[in-house]
Amino acid sequence: MSRRAITLLLAAFLVLALGVAGAFRPVPYVVLSPGPTENTIGEVGKKPVISIEGRQTYPTSGALSLVTVAYQGGPAAQIDLLTALRGWIDPTVAVVPQETIFAPDRDPKEVEQENTVEMTNSQDSATAAALNELKIPYSMVVAVVSAEKGKPADGKLQKGDEINSVDGKAAKDVEVVSNAVKAHKPGESVVFNVTRGKEKLDVTLQTVAGPTGQPQVGVTMQAQYKFPFDVDINVGDVGGPSAGLMFSLGILDKLTPGELTGGKKIAGTGTVQPTGKVGAIGGIQQKMVGARDSGATVFLTPADNCAEAMKAVPDGLRLVRADTLHDAVTALDALRTSKGNVPACDAG
């Protein structure tokens, strides 16, 4: 073999070796894919997803399934370039920068804890929304869960503090408190009135800029409800607030005569406020794929996600727009009876 051929062969080998080595180098991306679905009126691990005690319940049929997004990657276990490339080719998954899921200045364990709190809040908000829809009274307080170390609330707000008002505005729910803080500019003062034990206190905090520039004080809150009966929701490791709408519908279905689904397999997503307002979520495309794979034919979609969802709706899945819990109930009634309006998503 000539010297030229040997040189070319060696160069080709080196290029191949570098390519292989590069393919397995970690990259700061996260792969999002369709996660598992759970039927909120069914069972998980031989235990009902929704259990209600102290109130009459009724038989259900079909499915009202929550949908999830699974992720691969993150600061503690970065994916390699080859995995990212496969994800970019696969239309059912998304590859996103790591910082869109894990804020650079946040400990992943903190984020996981926050997701757990959000899921608990979501379950309580879903129960409250269902009871509001049924006009069943209950009471609620906004309580401090934790204060982030090094942030303004650290050492000033304590776990268990009940927030009565912020800047004189009644703390009707967690969102009201959060919005009251966001109404300030970073560096401005915000006054929390709290009940600690038997004492009422005014706590003044100076806001700081969060990762996105929005003002914050570093407090994690939770709405603590006193419902007239027990509602227990069992979903295992699922975290975050995006299953709220489907929890509310599952609770409603169990508390009312008749079958909300008409025997159909319904899936959906969306946060829900105690008022019944449905909010947008992330990962809509992966959630639709998971819904269709589970056999669902109808997908309840938050209004603010409709435009994105319309770009990649799977064949055989009908998108139904859900602005509020009441709208979702009305749409399901119309689907079941073939009477009335079923609001559709549009690309606008």
Short mmCIF file of C-alpha atoms in Angstrom, two decimals:
data_model
loop_
_atom_site.label_atom_id
_atom_site.label_comp_id
_atom_site.label_asym_id
_atom_site.label_seq_id
_atom_site.Cartn_x
_atom_site.Cartn_y
_atom_site.Cartn_z
CA MET A 1 0.00 0.00 0.00
CA SER A 2 1.34 3.42 -0.97
CA ARG A 3 2.21 6.10 1.60
CA ARG A 4 -0.62 8.26 0.20
CA ALA A 5 -3.19 5.47 0.69
CA ILE A 6 -1.97 4.82 4.22
CA THR A 7 -2.24 8.54 5.03
CA LEU A 8 -5.79 8.71 3.66
CA LEU A 9 -6.80 5.57 5.54
CA LEU A 10 -5.34 6.91 8.77
CA ALA A 11 -7.09 10.27 8.29
CA ALA A 12 -10.40 8.52 7.64
CA PHE A 13 -9.95 6.44 10.76
CA LEU A 14 -9.21 9.52 12.85
CA VAL A 15 -12.28 11.35 11.48
CA LEU A 16 -14.45 8.30 12.25
CA ALA A 17 -12.98 8.00 15.76
CA LEU A 18 -13.58 11.69 16.44
CA GLY A 19 -17.14 11.37 15.10
CA VAL A 20 -17.88 8.40 17.33
CA ALA A 21 -16.34 10.11 20.35
CA GLY A 22 -18.32 13.29 19.62
CA ALA A 23 -21.58 11.37 19.29
CA PHE A 24 -21.26 10.20 22.90
CA ARG A 25 -20.27 13.55 24.37
CA PRO A 26 -22.85 14.97 26.83
CA VAL A 27 -24.89 17.92 25.57
CA PRO A 28 -27.06 20.38 27.59
CA TYR A 29 -30.40 19.30 26.13
CA VAL A 30 -33.44 17.41 27.42
CA VAL A 31 -35.55 14.99 25.39
CA LEU A 32 -39.30 15.21 26.03
CA SER A 33 -41.42 12.22 25.02
CA PRO A 34 -44.98 10.96 25.63
CA GLY A 35 -45.29 9.76 29.21
CA PRO A 36 -47.78 7.40 30.85
CA THR A 37 -51.50 8.15 31.10
CA GLU A 38 -53.72 7.49 34.11
CA ASN A 39 -57.49 7.17 34.08
CA THR A 40 -58.70 9.44 36.89
CA ILE A 41 -61.90 7.39 37.28
CA GLY A 42 -59.92 4.14 37.19
CA GLU A 43 -57.26 2.52 39.34
CA VAL A 44 -53.49 2.60 39.67
CA GLY A 45 -51.77 -0.20 41.58
CA LYS A 46 -55.18 -1.74 42.41
CA LYS A 47 -56.17 1.45 44.21
CA PRO A 48 -58.65 4.03 42.88
CA VAL A 49 -56.96 7.14 41.51
CA ILE A 50 -59.71 9.18 43.19
CA SER A 51 -61.23 7.99 46.47
CA ILE A 52 -64.10 9.89 48.11
CA GLU A 53 -65.31 9.23 51.65
CA GLY A 54 -68.13 10.94 53.53
CA ARG A 55 -70.22 11.69 50.43
CA GLN A 56 -72.36 9.54 48.15
CA THR A 57 -70.62 8.52 44.92
CA TYR A 58 -71.94 7.03 41.68
CA PRO A 59 -70.72 4.47 39.12
CA THR A 60 -68.53 5.67 36.22
CA SER A 61 -67.47 4.24 32.87
CA GLY A 62 -65.05 5.00 30.06
CA ALA A 63 -61.95 7.02 30.86
CA LEU A 64 -61.03 10.55 31.90
CA SER A 65 -57.28 10.27 31.52
CA LEU A 66 -54.54 12.64 32.57
CA VAL A 67 -51.48 12.67 30.32
CA THR A 68 -47.83 13.24 31.15
CA VAL A 69 -44.50 14.04 29.55
CA ALA A 70 -41.41 11.94 30.27
CA TYR A 71 -38.00 13.55 30.08
CA GLN A 72 -34.49 12.24 29.56
CA GLY A 73 -31.46 14.31 30.53
CA GLY A 74 -30.80 17.13 32.96
CA PRO A 75 -27.85 18.48 34.96
CA ALA A 76 -27.29 15.22 36.83
CA ALA A 77 -27.58 12.91 33.80
CA GLN A 78 -26.96 14.73 30.53
CA ILE A 79 -27.87 13.02 27.29
CA ASP A 80 -25.27 12.47 24.56
CA LEU A 81 -25.28 14.06 21.12
CA LEU A 82 -26.48 10.86 19.43
CA THR A 83 -29.57 10.73 21.67
CA ALA A 84 -30.30 14.39 20.90
CA LEU A 85 -29.96 13.75 17.15
CA ARG A 86 -32.39 10.80 17.35
CA GLY A 87 -34.82 13.06 19.18
CA TRP A 88 -34.61 15.78 16.55
CA ILE A 89 -35.52 13.21 13.90
CA ASP A 90 -38.45 11.68 15.84
CA PRO A 91 -41.63 13.79 15.34
CA THR A 92 -43.22 12.46 18.56
CA VAL A 93 -40.55 13.93 20.84
CA ALA A 94 -39.01 17.33 21.45
CA VAL A 95 -35.42 18.27 22.21
CA VAL A 96 -35.18 21.46 24.26
CA PRO A 97 -32.33 23.34 25.96
CA GLN A 98 -31.69 22.06 29.46
CA GLU A 99 -32.31 25.47 31.04
CA THR A 100 -35.94 25.50 29.85
CA ILE A 101 -36.63 22.61 32.26
CA PHE A 102 -33.95 23.15 34.90
CA ALA A 103 -33.20 26.79 35.74
CA PRO A 104 -29.40 27.25 35.95
CA ASP A 105 -29.53 28.65 39.48
CA ARG A 106 -31.94 26.00 40.84
CA ASP A 107 -31.03 22.76 42.57
CA PRO A 108 -32.78 19.85 40.75
CA LYS A 109 -33.91 18.53 44.16
CA GLU A 110 -35.55 21.91 44.83
CA VAL A 111 -37.33 21.70 41.47
CA GLU A 112 -38.51 18.16 42.26
CA GLN A 113 -39.81 19.30 45.66
CA GLU A 114 -41.57 22.22 44.00
CA ASN A 115 -43.21 19.87 41.48
CA THR A 116 -44.48 17.72 44.35
CA VAL A 117 -45.97 20.80 46.05
CA GLU A 118 -47.49 21.90 42.73
CA MET A 119 -49.11 18.49 42.32
CA THR A 120 -50.61 18.68 45.82
CA ASN A 121 -51.82 22.22 45.13
CA SER A 122 -53.24 21.01 41.82
CA GLN A 123 -55.19 18.22 43.51
CA ASP A 124 -56.64 20.59 46.11
CA SER A 125 -57.47 23.22 43.48
CA ALA A 126 -59.13 20.53 41.38
CA THR A 127 -61.27 19.43 44.32
CA ALA A 128 -62.17 23.05 45.08
CA ALA A 129 -63.09 23.67 41.42
CA ALA A 130 -65.31 20.56 41.36
CA LEU A 131 -67.06 21.62 44.57
CA ASN A 132 -67.55 25.14 43.22
CA GLU A 133 -69.10 23.66 40.07
CA LEU A 134 -71.47 21.67 42.29
CA LYS A 135 -72.01 24.67 44.62
CA ILE A 136 -70.75 22.75 47.67
CA PRO A 137 -69.20 25.15 50.26
CA TYR A 138 -65.72 24.75 51.82
CA SER A 139 -63.04 26.94 53.47
CA MET A 140 -59.40 27.71 52.54
CA VAL A 141 -56.24 29.44 53.79
CA VAL A 142 -52.93 30.12 51.98
CA ALA A 143 -50.06 28.66 54.03
CA VAL A 144 -46.27 28.91 53.77
CA VAL A 145 -44.63 25.58 52.88
CA SER A 146 -41.00 26.76 52.83
CA ALA A 147 -38.72 29.74 52.31
CA GLU A 148 -35.84 29.42 49.85
CA LYS A 149 -32.43 29.77 51.48
CA GLY A 150 -30.79 33.12 50.80
CA LYS A 151 -33.97 34.73 49.45
CA PRO A 152 -35.88 37.58 51.20
CA ALA A 153 -38.42 35.25 52.85
CA ASP A 154 -35.66 33.14 54.44
CA GLY A 155 -35.90 33.53 58.22
CA LYS A 156 -38.87 35.90 58.01
CA LEU A 157 -41.70 33.71 56.77
CA GLN A 158 -42.01 30.36 58.50
CA LYS A 159 -43.51 27.02 57.56
CA GLY A 160 -47.14 26.99 58.63
CA ASP A 161 -47.62 30.76 58.53
CA GLU A 162 -51.11 31.52 57.21
CA ILE A 163 -51.05 34.43 54.77
CA ASN A 164 -54.02 36.73 55.38
CA SER A 165 -53.16 39.51 52.93
CA VAL A 166 -50.42 41.02 50.77
CA ASP A 167 -50.20 44.82 50.63
CA GLY A 168 -53.67 44.87 52.14
CA LYS A 169 -55.20 42.59 49.47
CA ALA A 170 -56.95 39.53 50.88
CA ALA A 171 -55.10 36.28 50.10
CA LYS A 172 -58.02 34.54 48.42
CA ASP A 173 -55.74 31.95 46.81
CA VAL A 174 -52.08 31.26 45.96
CA GLU A 175 -52.35 33.03 42.61
CA VAL A 176 -53.58 36.25 44.25
CA VAL A 177 -50.54 36.25 46.56
CA SER A 178 -48.17 35.48 43.69
CA ASN A 179 -49.64 38.23 41.50
CA ALA A 180 -49.41 40.74 44.35
CA VAL A 181 -45.65 40.10 44.56
CA LYS A 182 -45.25 40.27 40.77
CA ALA A 183 -47.00 43.65 40.74
CA HIS A 184 -43.83 45.12 42.25
CA LYS A 185 -40.47 45.85 40.63
CA PRO A 186 -37.38 44.03 41.95
CA GLY A 187 -36.08 45.95 44.94
CA GLU A 188 -39.49 47.22 46.08
CA SER A 189 -41.03 46.24 49.41
CA VAL A 190 -44.05 44.00 49.81
CA VAL A 191 -45.96 43.53 53.09
CA PHE A 192 -47.32 40.13 54.12
CA ASN A 193 -49.85 39.94 56.94
CA VAL A 194 -49.67 36.45 58.43
CA THR A 195 -51.11 34.46 61.30
CA ARG A 196 -48.41 32.61 63.24
CA GLY A 197 -49.89 30.55 66.02
CA LYS A 198 -52.30 32.91 67.80
CA GLU A 199 -50.52 36.07 66.66
CA LYS A 200 -51.03 38.25 63.59
CA LEU A 201 -47.87 39.83 62.15
CA ASP A 202 -46.87 42.21 59.37
CA VAL A 203 -43.75 40.96 57.57
CA THR A 204 -42.06 43.36 55.15
CA LEU A 205 -39.86 41.82 52.43
CA GLN A 206 -37.81 43.40 49.67
CA THR A 207 -38.38 41.68 46.33
CA VAL A 208 -35.50 40.40 44.20
CA ALA A 209 -35.32 39.47 40.52
CA GLY A 210 -35.90 35.79 39.76
CA PRO A 211 -34.33 33.76 36.91
CA THR A 212 -36.71 35.34 34.36
CA GLY A 213 -36.42 38.84 35.83
CA GLN A 214 -39.78 38.71 37.59
CA PRO A 215 -39.85 39.87 41.22
CA GLN A 216 -39.95 37.20 43.89
CA VAL A 217 -39.41 36.74 47.62
CA GLY A 218 -38.52 33.03 47.58
CA VAL A 219 -41.55 31.53 49.29
CA THR A 220 -43.36 28.32 48.40
CA MET A 221 -47.05 28.43 49.29
CA GLN A 222 -49.87 25.95 49.41
CA ALA A 223 -53.61 26.43 49.62
CA GLN A 224 -54.88 24.44 52.59
CA TYR A 225 -58.53 23.52 52.25
CA LYS A 226 -61.14 22.25 54.66
CA PHE A 227 -63.56 20.24 52.56
CA PRO A 228 -66.83 18.80 53.94
CA PHE A 229 -65.71 15.29 52.96
CA ASP A 230 -62.45 13.48 52.13
CA VAL A 231 -61.05 13.36 48.59
CA ASP A 232 -57.85 11.36 48.16
CA ILE A 233 -55.96 11.37 44.85
CA ASN A 234 -53.38 8.64 44.18
CA VAL A 235 -51.11 9.17 41.15
CA GLY A 236 -47.73 7.79 42.23
CA ASP A 237 -44.72 9.72 40.91
CA VAL A 238 -46.62 12.17 38.69
CA GLY A 239 -45.64 15.77 39.50
CA GLY A 240 -46.64 19.27 38.44
CA PRO A 241 -50.00 21.01 38.11
CA SER A 242 -51.11 20.10 34.58
CA ALA A 243 -53.55 17.31 35.53
CA GLY A 244 -55.87 19.68 37.41
CA LEU A 245 -58.68 19.71 34.83
CA MET A 246 -58.82 15.92 34.60
CA PHE A 247 -58.83 15.54 38.40
CA SER A 248 -61.78 17.95 38.61
CA LEU A 249 -63.70 16.02 35.95
CA GLY A 250 -62.98 12.70 37.69
CA ILE A 251 -64.26 14.08 41.01
CA LEU A 252 -67.37 15.52 39.34
CA ASP A 253 -68.09 12.24 37.58
CA LYS A 254 -67.93 10.33 40.86
CA LEU A 255 -70.09 12.84 42.75
CA THR A 256 -72.92 13.07 40.20
CA PRO A 257 -75.44 10.53 38.86
CA GLY A 258 -74.93 9.39 35.29
CA GLU A 259 -71.72 8.86 33.37
CA LEU A 260 -69.90 11.98 32.20
CA THR A 261 -68.00 10.18 29.42
CA GLY A 262 -70.87 8.18 27.95
CA GLY A 263 -68.42 5.25 27.95
CA LYS A 264 -65.91 7.05 25.72
CA LYS A 265 -62.16 7.31 26.31
CA ILE A 266 -61.51 10.98 27.00
CA ALA A 267 -58.08 12.45 27.72
CA GLY A 268 -57.01 15.99 28.43
CA THR A 269 -54.71 18.39 30.17
CA GLY A 270 -54.67 21.83 31.75
CA THR A 271 -54.19 23.46 35.11
CA VAL A 272 -57.36 24.44 36.92
CA GLN A 273 -58.00 27.22 39.39
CA PRO A 274 -60.61 26.90 42.15
CA THR A 275 -62.73 29.27 40.05
CA GLY A 276 -62.71 26.65 37.28
CA LYS A 277 -60.45 28.62 34.92
CA VAL A 278 -58.31 26.25 32.81
CA GLY A 279 -54.69 27.25 32.20
CA ALA A 280 -52.08 26.39 29.57
CA ILE A 281 -49.44 23.70 30.04
CA GLY A 282 -46.19 22.57 28.39
CA GLY A 283 -45.49 19.51 26.24
CA ILE A 284 -48.87 19.57 24.51
CA GLN A 285 -47.66 17.69 21.43
CA GLN A 286 -46.17 14.82 23.44
CA LYS A 287 -49.29 14.66 25.61
CA MET A 288 -51.54 14.34 22.55
CA VAL A 289 -49.44 11.43 21.26
CA GLY A 290 -49.68 9.74 24.67
CA ALA A 291 -53.45 10.29 24.71
CA ARG A 292 -53.93 8.75 21.25
CA ASP A 293 -51.65 5.82 22.11
CA SER A 294 -53.84 5.12 25.17
CA GLY A 295 -56.93 4.84 22.94
CA ALA A 296 -58.47 8.27 23.57
CA THR A 297 -60.52 9.78 20.76
CA VAL A 298 -61.25 13.15 22.41
CA PHE A 299 -58.65 15.49 23.89
CA LEU A 300 -59.66 18.39 26.15
CA THR A 301 -57.25 21.22 25.32
CA PRO A 302 -56.62 24.49 27.20
CA ALA A 303 -57.64 27.42 24.97
CA ASP A 304 -54.13 28.91 25.10
CA ASN A 305 -52.64 25.64 23.82
CA CYS A 306 -55.03 25.23 20.89
CA ALA A 307 -52.92 26.95 18.22
CA GLU A 308 -49.85 24.84 19.06
CA ALA A 309 -51.90 21.65 19.35
CA MET A 310 -53.50 22.16 15.92
CA LYS A 311 -50.07 21.99 14.28
CA ALA A 312 -49.48 18.38 15.29
CA VAL A 313 -52.77 16.74 16.27
CA PRO A 314 -52.53 12.92 15.80
CA ASP A 315 -54.94 11.22 13.40
CA GLY A 316 -58.14 10.08 15.10
CA LEU A 317 -57.93 12.55 17.99
CA ARG A 318 -60.59 15.27 18.26
CA LEU A 319 -59.49 18.44 20.00
CA VAL A 320 -62.08 20.09 22.25
CA ARG A 321 -61.30 23.56 23.60
CA ALA A 322 -61.66 23.92 27.36
CA ASP A 323 -61.66 27.49 28.69
CA THR A 324 -63.17 26.52 32.05
CA LEU A 325 -64.20 23.40 33.94
CA HIS A 326 -67.84 24.28 33.28
CA ASP A 327 -67.11 24.50 29.53
CA ALA A 328 -65.46 21.05 29.64
CA VAL A 329 -68.48 19.54 31.45
CA THR A 330 -70.87 21.15 28.96
CA ALA A 331 -68.78 19.86 26.01
CA LEU A 332 -68.76 16.32 27.40
CA ASP A 333 -72.54 16.49 27.91
CA ALA A 334 -72.90 17.54 24.26
CA LEU A 335 -70.64 14.73 23.07
CA ARG A 336 -72.54 12.17 25.13
CA THR A 337 -76.04 13.30 24.10
CA SER A 338 -75.23 14.60 20.59
CA LYS A 339 -77.02 17.80 21.62
CA GLY A 340 -75.46 21.20 22.07
CA ASN A 341 -72.19 22.85 21.08
CA VAL A 342 -68.77 21.22 21.31
CA PRO A 343 -66.16 24.02 21.16
CA ALA A 344 -63.32 23.11 18.84
CA CYS A 345 -59.72 24.26 18.82
CA ASP A 346 -58.69 26.53 16.00
CA ALA A 347 -55.30 27.66 14.76
CA GLY A 348 -55.95 31.34 15.51
#
